[in-house]
């Protein structure tokens, strides 16, 4: 890439959550293999991000590449209306088999945010079909579910700047975020405000929607699984649907195949994305119970009212099916456990650093919460100098590497984080 390419990028291309007038630098990556990204100048960076929870098997995986090549030679895409194809059927058979038992009706879409829109729409249509329309969702503060308007309406009101969208976003119900951490003793008081909110609005709530156990982009917080068991019970008692957004947590990241398994519960609707294709292509799935699917189908509309152009894209389905086979055949539990142990032993000693407020590790996720917000531009440049790709935000520096990372590569990531938190220059007071 030439300097002119980078100038063009800066002047014409929006990157996630960036400004067109004050863009942060971007780093040109020209290839990726295993757990390394290669910059245009030839430098290799160890990847600590799995491209936002997605590339669990690492990059340039021969089996994933081959699955896409094979599918390209047959057909890259065909419409899904009135047509089906082997990759979609193969993928959905796997999804139905892997996910908790009552989930069996799959809707394929393009991205995580759309999977959340689909789940919300399913809940609304479910209640409409029952002849008792309900339009509100109950969720936690500090949640994150995507950037489309429906998804945004259930994201943390402060992080997602609900004030900016006032009058445009539907107003849902926000309970305080769980305080009882994953490894804490269960605290009965923690759930009281949530239970009160549900009781006060029990006739209006279509569904509870939450990220099970790990609140990701809204704060990287890990909460007690008892929360999920209690919420499942409350939802059952009131007949309210439970939607689990497993887009970030699904496919092993937390040490269980799905984070709901930490609590032994099944939701009525589950959203999957990110690692679904092993980080190669964009695809998501929303999976509902037969009861939800049949209720919707027997309602006034007579069908579920959604059908995107690229629904069930064969190329994405083929590589997703291969990625799930790869996961099933791998020793992902052992890999995630090994990563967890190394993250714990490497990050926990940083607790004593002046800049560090908290250290949290669960599965292949390691989080350093700092006392002050990071200077993103300066810290990013430092990490690149150290030969690692770590993308901090706010007061969070976190690692979620591909499951195939080696101990040496992970040690390099941890060492870079340790060096960063030693230097007050990387933090804004
Ligand atoms: N839900 C969760 C829990 C997520 O972490 C994300 C993405 N960070 C989304 C939904 C949205 O997915 P996408 O970015 O693919 O639209």
CSV table of C-alpha atoms and ligand atoms in Angstrom, one decimal:
chain,number,residue,atom,x,y,z
A,1,UNK,CA,0.0,0.0,0.0
A,2,UNK,CA,1.3,3.4,-1.0
A,3,UNK,CA,1.2,6.6,1.2
A,4,UNK,CA,-1.4,7.8,-1.3
A,5,UNK,CA,-3.6,4.8,-0.5
A,6,UNK,CA,-3.4,5.6,3.2
A,7,UNK,CA,-4.2,9.3,2.5
A,8,UNK,CA,-7.2,8.1,0.5
A,9,UNK,CA,-8.3,5.9,3.3
A,10,UNK,CA,-8.0,8.7,5.8
A,11,UNK,CA,-10.0,11.1,3.6
A,12,UNK,CA,-12.7,8.8,2.3
A,13,UNK,CA,-13.2,5.7,4.4
A,14,UNK,CA,-14.9,5.4,7.7
A,15,UNK,CA,-13.5,2.9,10.1
A,16,UNK,CA,-15.5,1.6,13.2
A,17,UNK,CA,-16.4,4.4,15.6
A,18,UNK,CA,-14.0,7.0,14.0
A,19,UNK,CA,-14.1,10.6,13.0
A,20,UNK,CA,-13.7,11.8,9.4
A,21,UNK,CA,-12.0,15.0,10.6
A,22,UNK,CA,-9.8,13.5,13.4
A,23,UNK,CA,-9.2,9.9,12.3
A,24,UNK,CA,-6.9,7.8,14.4
A,25,UNK,CA,-4.1,6.1,12.4
A,26,UNK,CA,-4.9,2.8,10.7
A,27,UNK,CA,-2.3,0.1,10.1
A,28,UNK,CA,-2.1,-1.5,6.7
A,29,UNK,CA,-2.4,-5.3,7.0
A,30,UNK,CA,-1.7,-7.2,3.8
A,31,UNK,CA,-2.0,-10.8,4.9
A,32,UNK,CA,-2.7,-13.0,8.0
A,33,UNK,CA,-1.7,-16.6,8.8
A,34,UNK,CA,-2.0,-18.6,12.0
A,35,UNK,CA,-2.0,-16.1,14.8
A,36,UNK,CA,-0.1,-13.4,13.0
A,37,UNK,CA,-1.1,-10.3,11.0
A,38,UNK,CA,1.5,-9.0,8.4
A,39,UNK,CA,1.8,-5.3,8.0
A,40,UNK,CA,2.6,-3.8,4.6
A,41,UNK,CA,6.2,-3.1,5.7
A,42,UNK,CA,6.7,-6.8,6.4
A,43,UNK,CA,6.4,-6.6,10.2
A,44,UNK,CA,4.4,-9.5,11.9
A,45,UNK,CA,2.1,-8.8,14.8
A,46,UNK,CA,0.8,-11.5,17.1
A,47,UNK,CA,-3.0,-11.2,17.1
A,48,UNK,CA,-4.6,-10.8,20.5
A,49,UNK,CA,-8.0,-10.0,19.2
A,50,UNK,CA,-9.2,-12.8,16.9
A,51,UNK,CA,-10.6,-10.0,14.8
A,52,UNK,CA,-13.2,-9.2,17.5
A,53,UNK,CA,-13.9,-12.7,18.8
A,54,UNK,CA,-14.2,-14.3,15.4
A,55,UNK,CA,-10.9,-15.9,14.1
A,56,UNK,CA,-10.9,-18.8,16.7
A,57,UNK,CA,-8.9,-21.2,14.5
A,58,UNK,CA,-6.4,-18.5,13.4
A,59,UNK,CA,-6.0,-17.1,9.9
A,60,UNK,CA,-5.5,-18.7,6.5
A,61,UNK,CA,-6.6,-22.0,7.8
A,62,UNK,CA,-6.1,-24.6,5.0
A,63,UNK,CA,-9.4,-26.4,5.7
A,64,UNK,CA,-11.5,-23.2,5.9
A,65,UNK,CA,-9.8,-21.9,2.7
A,66,UNK,CA,-10.5,-25.1,0.9
A,67,UNK,CA,-14.1,-25.2,2.0
A,68,UNK,CA,-14.6,-21.7,0.5
A,69,UNK,CA,-12.7,-22.6,-2.7
A,70,UNK,CA,-14.8,-25.7,-3.2
A,71,UNK,CA,-18.0,-23.7,-2.7
A,72,UNK,CA,-16.9,-20.9,-5.1
A,73,UNK,CA,-16.5,-23.5,-7.8
A,74,UNK,CA,-20.1,-24.6,-7.3
A,75,UNK,CA,-21.8,-21.3,-6.6
A,76,UNK,CA,-21.0,-18.3,-4.4
A,77,UNK,CA,-24.5,-17.2,-3.9
A,78,UNK,CA,-28.1,-18.0,-4.8
A,79,UNK,CA,-31.3,-16.5,-3.4
A,80,UNK,CA,-32.8,-18.3,-0.4
A,81,UNK,CA,-36.4,-17.5,-1.3
A,82,UNK,CA,-37.9,-20.7,-2.8
A,83,UNK,CA,-34.4,-22.3,-3.0
A,84,UNK,CA,-32.3,-24.3,-0.6
A,85,UNK,CA,-28.8,-25.7,-0.9
A,86,UNK,CA,-26.5,-28.2,0.7
A,87,UNK,CA,-24.3,-25.8,2.7
A,88,UNK,CA,-27.3,-24.2,4.4
A,89,UNK,CA,-28.7,-27.6,5.3
A,90,UNK,CA,-25.4,-28.9,6.5
A,91,UNK,CA,-24.7,-25.9,8.6
A,92,UNK,CA,-28.2,-25.8,10.2
A,93,UNK,CA,-28.0,-29.5,11.0
A,94,UNK,CA,-24.9,-28.8,12.9
A,95,UNK,CA,-26.3,-25.8,14.7
A,96,UNK,CA,-29.4,-27.7,15.8
A,97,UNK,CA,-27.3,-30.5,17.1
A,98,UNK,CA,-24.8,-28.3,18.9
A,99,UNK,CA,-27.1,-25.8,20.6
A,100,UNK,CA,-29.2,-26.6,23.7
A,101,UNK,CA,-32.0,-29.0,22.9
A,102,UNK,CA,-35.1,-27.0,22.7
A,103,UNK,CA,-33.5,-24.7,20.0
A,104,UNK,CA,-34.3,-26.1,16.6
A,105,UNK,CA,-35.5,-23.5,14.1
A,106,UNK,CA,-32.7,-21.5,12.5
A,107,UNK,CA,-32.9,-18.1,10.7
A,108,UNK,CA,-29.7,-17.2,8.9
A,109,UNK,CA,-28.7,-13.6,8.4
A,110,UNK,CA,-25.8,-11.4,7.6
A,111,UNK,CA,-24.3,-10.0,10.8
A,112,UNK,CA,-24.6,-10.1,14.6
A,113,UNK,CA,-26.7,-6.9,14.7
A,114,UNK,CA,-29.2,-8.4,12.3
A,115,UNK,CA,-29.4,-11.6,14.3
A,116,UNK,CA,-30.4,-9.4,17.2
A,117,UNK,CA,-33.0,-7.6,15.2
A,118,UNK,CA,-34.4,-10.9,14.0
A,119,UNK,CA,-34.6,-12.2,17.6
A,120,UNK,CA,-36.4,-9.1,18.7
A,121,UNK,CA,-38.7,-9.3,15.8
A,122,UNK,CA,-39.4,-12.9,16.6
A,123,UNK,CA,-40.4,-12.0,20.2
A,124,UNK,CA,-42.7,-9.2,19.0
A,125,UNK,CA,-44.4,-11.4,16.4
A,126,UNK,CA,-44.7,-14.2,19.0
A,127,UNK,CA,-46.7,-11.9,21.3
A,128,UNK,CA,-48.7,-10.5,18.4
A,129,UNK,CA,-49.6,-14.0,17.3
A,130,UNK,CA,-50.8,-14.8,20.8
A,131,UNK,CA,-53.2,-11.9,20.5
A,132,UNK,CA,-51.5,-10.0,23.4
A,133,UNK,CA,-49.1,-7.6,21.7
A,134,UNK,CA,-46.1,-6.7,23.9
A,135,UNK,CA,-43.4,-4.3,22.8
A,136,UNK,CA,-40.9,-3.9,25.6
A,137,UNK,CA,-37.6,-5.7,26.3
A,138,UNK,CA,-36.0,-6.0,29.7
A,139,UNK,CA,-32.2,-6.0,29.7
A,140,UNK,CA,-29.1,-5.0,31.7
A,141,UNK,CA,-27.1,-1.8,31.8
A,142,UNK,CA,-23.6,-2.2,30.3
A,143,UNK,CA,-24.9,-4.5,27.6
A,144,UNK,CA,-24.0,-4.4,23.9
A,145,UNK,CA,-26.0,-6.0,21.2
A,146,UNK,CA,-25.0,-4.2,17.9
A,147,UNK,CA,-25.3,-0.9,16.1
A,148,UNK,CA,-28.6,-1.2,14.2
A,149,UNK,CA,-31.5,0.7,15.8
A,150,UNK,CA,-33.3,-2.2,17.4
A,151,UNK,CA,-30.1,-3.6,18.8
A,152,UNK,CA,-28.9,-0.1,19.9
A,153,UNK,CA,-32.2,0.4,21.8
A,154,UNK,CA,-31.1,-2.4,24.2
A,155,UNK,CA,-27.5,-1.4,24.4
A,156,UNK,CA,-26.3,0.5,27.5
A,157,UNK,CA,-28.0,3.9,27.3
A,158,UNK,CA,-24.8,5.8,28.1
A,159,UNK,CA,-22.3,3.8,26.0
A,160,UNK,CA,-24.7,3.9,23.0
A,161,UNK,CA,-25.6,7.6,23.6
A,162,UNK,CA,-29.3,7.1,23.7
A,163,UNK,CA,-29.6,10.8,24.4
A,164,UNK,CA,-28.5,11.3,20.7
A,165,UNK,CA,-31.4,9.2,19.5
A,166,UNK,CA,-34.1,10.5,21.8
A,167,UNK,CA,-37.5,10.2,20.3
A,168,UNK,CA,-36.3,7.7,17.7
A,169,UNK,CA,-35.3,4.7,19.8
A,170,UNK,CA,-38.0,2.7,21.5
A,171,UNK,CA,-37.6,2.9,25.3
A,172,UNK,CA,-36.9,-0.4,26.9
A,173,UNK,CA,-36.3,-1.4,30.5
A,174,UNK,CA,-32.8,-1.4,32.0
A,175,UNK,CA,-31.9,-3.2,35.2
A,176,UNK,CA,-28.6,-2.4,36.9
A,177,UNK,CA,-25.8,-4.5,35.5
A,178,UNK,CA,-25.0,-7.6,37.7
A,179,UNK,CA,-22.5,-6.8,40.4
A,180,UNK,CA,-21.9,-10.4,41.5
A,181,UNK,CA,-18.9,-11.6,39.6
A,182,UNK,CA,-18.4,-15.0,38.0
A,183,UNK,CA,-16.3,-16.3,40.8
A,184,UNK,CA,-17.9,-14.4,43.7
A,185,UNK,CA,-20.3,-16.0,46.2
A,186,UNK,CA,-23.9,-15.6,45.0
A,187,UNK,CA,-25.5,-12.5,46.5
A,188,UNK,CA,-29.3,-12.7,46.8
A,189,UNK,CA,-29.6,-8.9,46.8
A,190,UNK,CA,-28.0,-8.5,43.4
A,191,UNK,CA,-31.0,-9.6,41.5
A,192,UNK,CA,-33.6,-7.7,43.6
A,193,UNK,CA,-33.8,-4.6,41.3
A,194,UNK,CA,-34.1,-6.8,38.2
A,195,UNK,CA,-36.9,-8.9,39.8
A,196,UNK,CA,-38.7,-5.7,40.8
A,197,UNK,CA,-38.5,-4.3,37.4
A,198,UNK,CA,-39.8,-7.5,35.8
A,199,UNK,CA,-42.7,-7.6,38.4
A,200,UNK,CA,-43.7,-4.0,37.7
A,201,UNK,CA,-43.8,-4.5,33.9
A,202,UNK,CA,-44.7,-8.2,33.7
A,203,UNK,CA,-47.6,-7.6,31.3
A,204,UNK,CA,-45.6,-5.5,28.9
A,205,UNK,CA,-42.4,-7.4,28.5
A,206,UNK,CA,-42.0,-9.4,25.4
A,207,UNK,CA,-38.6,-10.8,26.2
A,208,UNK,CA,-35.6,-10.5,28.4
A,209,UNK,CA,-32.5,-10.1,26.3
A,210,UNK,CA,-29.0,-10.5,27.6
A,211,UNK,CA,-25.4,-11.5,26.9
A,212,UNK,CA,-25.0,-14.7,29.1
A,213,UNK,CA,-22.2,-14.5,31.7
A,214,UNK,CA,-20.0,-12.1,29.7
A,215,UNK,CA,-21.0,-8.5,29.0
A,216,UNK,CA,-18.6,-7.8,26.1
A,217,UNK,CA,-18.2,-4.5,24.4
A,218,UNK,CA,-20.3,-2.8,27.1
A,219,UNK,CA,-17.6,-3.3,29.7
A,220,UNK,CA,-16.1,-6.8,29.5
A,221,UNK,CA,-17.7,-7.8,32.8
A,222,UNK,CA,-18.2,-11.5,33.9
A,223,UNK,CA,-21.2,-12.1,36.1
A,224,UNK,CA,-22.5,-15.0,38.2
A,225,UNK,CA,-24.2,-17.9,36.3
A,226,UNK,CA,-26.9,-18.0,39.1
A,227,UNK,CA,-28.3,-14.9,37.4
A,228,UNK,CA,-29.2,-16.9,34.4
A,229,UNK,CA,-30.9,-19.7,36.4
A,230,UNK,CA,-33.0,-17.1,38.3
A,231,UNK,CA,-33.9,-15.2,35.1
A,232,UNK,CA,-34.9,-18.5,33.4
A,233,UNK,CA,-37.2,-19.3,36.3
A,234,UNK,CA,-38.7,-15.8,36.4
A,235,UNK,CA,-39.3,-15.9,32.6
A,236,UNK,CA,-40.9,-19.3,32.8
A,237,UNK,CA,-43.2,-18.2,35.6
A,238,UNK,CA,-44.3,-15.1,33.7
A,239,UNK,CA,-44.4,-16.7,30.3
A,240,UNK,CA,-41.8,-14.1,29.1
A,241,UNK,CA,-39.3,-15.1,26.4
A,242,UNK,CA,-35.6,-15.3,27.1
A,243,UNK,CA,-33.2,-14.3,24.3
A,244,UNK,CA,-29.5,-15.1,24.8
A,245,UNK,CA,-27.1,-13.1,22.7
A,246,UNK,CA,-24.2,-15.6,22.3
A,247,UNK,CA,-22.7,-13.7,19.4
A,248,UNK,CA,-19.5,-13.0,21.3
A,249,UNK,CA,-19.6,-15.9,23.8
A,250,UNK,CA,-20.6,-18.7,21.5
A,251,UNK,CA,-18.3,-21.5,20.2
A,252,UNK,CA,-16.1,-22.0,23.2
A,253,UNK,CA,-14.8,-18.6,24.1
A,254,UNK,CA,-15.8,-18.7,27.8
A,255,UNK,CA,-14.7,-22.4,28.3
A,256,UNK,CA,-18.2,-23.8,27.5
A,257,UNK,CA,-19.4,-24.2,24.0
A,258,UNK,CA,-22.2,-21.7,24.8
A,259,UNK,CA,-22.0,-19.4,27.9
A,260,UNK,CA,-25.6,-20.5,28.8
A,261,UNK,CA,-24.1,-23.9,29.7
A,262,UNK,CA,-22.3,-22.3,32.7
A,263,UNK,CA,-25.8,-22.1,34.2
A,264,UNK,CA,-27.3,-25.2,32.6
A,265,UNK,CA,-30.1,-23.2,31.0
A,266,UNK,CA,-31.5,-22.9,27.5
A,267,UNK,CA,-33.0,-19.7,26.1
A,268,UNK,CA,-36.1,-19.5,23.9
A,269,UNK,CA,-34.1,-17.7,21.2
A,270,UNK,CA,-30.3,-17.7,20.7
A,271,UNK,CA,-28.2,-15.3,18.5
A,272,UNK,CA,-24.9,-16.5,17.1
A,273,UNK,CA,-22.4,-14.8,14.8
A,274,UNK,CA,-18.7,-13.8,14.9
A,275,UNK,CA,-16.9,-17.1,15.4
A,276,UNK,CA,-19.6,-18.9,13.4
A,277,UNK,CA,-17.5,-18.8,10.2
A,278,UNK,CA,-14.2,-19.0,12.0
A,279,UNK,CA,-13.8,-15.3,11.3
A,280,UNK,CA,-13.7,-15.7,7.5
A,281,UNK,CA,-17.0,-14.3,6.4
A,282,UNK,CA,-20.0,-12.4,7.8
A,283,UNK,CA,-22.9,-14.7,8.8
A,284,UNK,CA,-25.2,-15.0,11.8
A,285,UNK,CA,-27.9,-17.3,13.0
A,286,UNK,CA,-30.9,-16.8,15.2
A,287,UNK,CA,-32.2,-20.1,16.6
A,288,UNK,CA,-35.7,-20.4,18.2
A,289,UNK,CA,-37.6,-23.2,19.9
A,290,UNK,CA,-40.3,-25.0,18.0
A,291,UNK,CA,-42.9,-23.3,20.2
A,292,UNK,CA,-41.7,-19.8,19.3
A,293,UNK,CA,-41.5,-20.7,15.6
A,294,UNK,CA,-44.9,-22.3,15.5
A,295,UNK,CA,-46.6,-19.5,17.4
A,296,UNK,CA,-45.2,-16.9,15.0
A,297,UNK,CA,-46.2,-19.0,12.0
A,298,UNK,CA,-49.8,-19.5,13.2
A,299,UNK,CA,-50.2,-15.7,13.8
A,300,UNK,CA,-51.9,-13.1,11.6
A,301,UNK,CA,-48.9,-12.6,9.3
A,302,UNK,CA,-48.8,-16.4,8.7
A,303,UNK,CA,-45.0,-16.2,8.4
A,304,UNK,CA,-41.9,-14.7,10.0
A,305,UNK,CA,-41.6,-11.2,8.4
A,306,UNK,CA,-37.9,-11.1,7.5
A,307,UNK,CA,-35.9,-12.2,4.5
A,308,UNK,CA,-32.6,-10.5,3.6
A,309,UNK,CA,-31.0,-10.6,0.1
A,310,UNK,CA,-28.0,-12.6,1.1
A,311,UNK,CA,-29.8,-14.9,3.5
A,312,UNK,CA,-28.1,-18.3,3.8
A,313,UNK,CA,-25.2,-17.2,1.6
A,314,UNK,CA,-23.8,-20.5,0.4
A,315,UNK,CA,-20.1,-19.5,0.6
A,316,UNK,CA,-20.6,-18.3,4.2
A,317,UNK,CA,-22.6,-21.4,5.1
A,318,UNK,CA,-20.0,-23.7,3.6
A,319,UNK,CA,-17.1,-22.2,5.6
A,320,UNK,CA,-19.2,-22.0,8.8
A,321,UNK,CA,-20.0,-25.7,8.5
A,322,UNK,CA,-16.3,-26.5,8.1
A,323,UNK,CA,-15.4,-24.2,11.0
A,324,UNK,CA,-17.9,-26.1,13.3
A,325,UNK,CA,-16.4,-29.4,12.1
A,326,UNK,CA,-13.0,-28.1,12.9
A,327,UNK,CA,-14.1,-27.0,16.3
A,328,UNK,CA,-15.7,-30.4,17.1
A,329,UNK,CA,-12.6,-32.2,16.0
A,330,UNK,CA,-10.2,-29.9,17.9
A,331,UNK,CA,-9.3,-30.0,21.5
A,332,UNK,CA,-10.8,-26.6,22.0
A,333,UNK,CA,-11.7,-27.1,25.7
A,334,UNK,CA,-8.0,-27.9,26.5
A,335,UNK,CA,-6.8,-25.0,24.4
A,336,UNK,CA,-9.1,-22.6,26.1
A,337,UNK,CA,-8.2,-23.9,29.5
A,338,UNK,CA,-4.5,-23.6,28.8
A,339,UNK,CA,-5.1,-20.0,27.6
A,340,UNK,CA,-7.1,-19.2,30.7
A,341,UNK,CA,-4.4,-20.5,33.0
A,342,UNK,CA,-1.7,-18.5,31.2
A,343,UNK,CA,-3.8,-15.4,31.2
A,344,UNK,CA,-4.5,-15.8,34.9
A,345,UNK,CA,-0.8,-16.3,35.8
A,346,UNK,CA,0.4,-13.6,33.5
A,347,UNK,CA,-2.2,-10.9,34.1
A,348,UNK,CA,-3.1,-11.3,37.8
A,349,UNK,CA,0.2,-10.0,39.1
A,350,UNK,CA,-0.6,-6.7,37.3
A,351,UNK,CA,-3.3,-6.1,39.9
A,352,UNK,CA,-0.7,-4.3,42.0
A,353,UNK,CA,0.1,-1.7,39.3
A,354,UNK,CA,-1.0,1.8,40.0
A,355,UNK,CA,-2.8,2.1,36.7
A,356,UNK,CA,-4.8,-1.1,37.1
A,357,UNK,CA,-8.3,-1.2,38.7
A,358,UNK,CA,-9.1,-4.8,38.1
A,359,UNK,CA,-8.0,-8.0,36.3
A,360,UNK,CA,-10.6,-10.5,35.1
A,361,UNK,CA,-10.0,-13.8,33.2
A,362,UNK,CA,-12.6,-16.2,32.0
A,363,UNK,CA,-11.9,-18.9,29.3
A,364,UNK,CA,-9.9,-17.3,26.5
A,365,UNK,CA,-10.7,-13.8,27.6
A,366,UNK,CA,-8.3,-11.7,29.7
A,367,UNK,CA,-9.3,-8.2,30.8
A,368,UNK,CA,-7.2,-5.4,32.4
A,369,UNK,CA,-9.5,-2.6,33.5
A,370,UNK,CA,-7.5,0.5,34.1
A,371,UNK,CA,-8.1,3.5,36.4
A,372,UNK,CA,-8.0,6.0,33.6
A,373,UNK,CA,-9.0,5.9,30.0
A,374,UNK,CA,-6.3,4.8,27.6
A,375,UNK,CA,-4.7,7.1,25.1
A,376,UNK,CA,-5.8,4.9,22.2
A,377,UNK,CA,-3.5,6.3,19.5
A,378,UNK,CA,-0.4,6.2,21.6
A,379,UNK,CA,-1.1,2.8,23.1
A,380,UNK,CA,-1.9,1.3,19.8
A,381,UNK,CA,1.3,2.5,18.3
A,382,UNK,CA,3.2,1.1,21.3
A,383,UNK,CA,1.6,-2.3,20.9
A,384,UNK,CA,2.5,-2.4,17.2
A,385,UNK,CA,6.1,-1.5,18.1
A,386,UNK,CA,6.1,-4.4,20.5
A,387,UNK,CA,4.9,-6.7,17.6
A,388,UNK,CA,1.4,-7.4,18.9
A,389,UNK,CA,-2.1,-6.5,17.8
A,390,UNK,CA,-4.2,-5.4,20.8
A,391,UNK,CA,-7.0,-2.9,20.4
A,392,UNK,CA,-7.8,-1.2,23.8
A,393,UNK,CA,-10.9,1.0,24.3
A,394,UNK,CA,-12.0,3.2,27.2
A,395,UNK,CA,-10.6,1.8,30.4
A,396,UNK,CA,-10.1,-1.7,28.9
A,397,UNK,CA,-7.1,-3.5,27.6
A,398,UNK,CA,-8.1,-7.0,26.8
A,399,UNK,CA,-6.9,-10.2,25.1
A,400,UNK,CA,-9.0,-12.8,23.3
A,401,UNK,CA,-6.6,-14.7,21.1
A,402,UNK,CA,-7.3,-17.4,18.6
A,403,UNK,CA,-7.6,-20.8,20.4
A,404,UNK,CA,-4.5,-22.0,18.5
A,405,UNK,CA,-2.2,-19.4,19.9
A,406,UNK,CA,1.1,-20.8,21.2
A,407,UNK,CA,2.3,-20.2,24.8
A,408,UNK,CA,5.2,-18.1,23.4
A,409,UNK,CA,2.8,-15.9,21.4
A,410,UNK,CA,0.5,-15.5,24.3
A,411,UNK,CA,3.5,-14.6,26.5
A,412,UNK,CA,4.4,-11.9,24.0
A,413,UNK,CA,0.9,-10.4,24.2
A,414,UNK,CA,0.9,-10.5,28.0
A,415,UNK,CA,4.3,-8.9,28.2
A,416,UNK,CA,3.2,-6.1,26.0
A,417,UNK,CA,0.1,-5.5,28.2
A,418,UNK,CA,2.4,-5.6,31.3
A,419,UNK,CA,4.7,-3.0,29.8
A,420,UNK,CA,1.8,-0.8,28.8
A,421,UNK,CA,0.3,-0.6,32.3
A,422,UNK,CA,3.7,0.4,33.7
A,423,UNK,CA,3.7,3.6,31.7
A,424,UNK,CA,1.4,6.4,32.9
A,425,UNK,CA,1.9,8.2,29.6
A,426,UNK,CA,-0.6,5.8,28.0
A,427,UNK,CA,-3.4,6.9,30.3
A,428,UNK,CA,-5.5,10.1,30.2
A,429,UNK,CA,-6.0,11.6,33.7
B,1,LIG,N1,-24.0,-8.9,20.1
B,1,LIG,C1,-22.9,-9.0,20.8
B,1,LIG,C2,-22.8,-9.6,22.1
B,1,LIG,C3,-21.7,-8.5,20.2
B,1,LIG,O1,-20.5,-8.5,20.9
B,1,LIG,C4,-21.8,-7.9,18.9
B,1,LIG,C5,-20.5,-7.4,18.2
B,1,LIG,N2,-19.5,-6.9,19.0
B,1,LIG,C6,-23.0,-7.9,18.3
B,1,LIG,C7,-24.1,-8.4,18.9
B,1,LIG,C8,-23.1,-7.2,16.9
B,1,LIG,O2,-22.6,-8.0,15.9
B,1,LIG,P1,-22.1,-7.4,14.5
B,1,LIG,O3,-21.0,-6.5,14.8
B,1,LIG,O4,-21.6,-8.6,13.7
B,1,LIG,O5,-23.3,-6.7,13.9
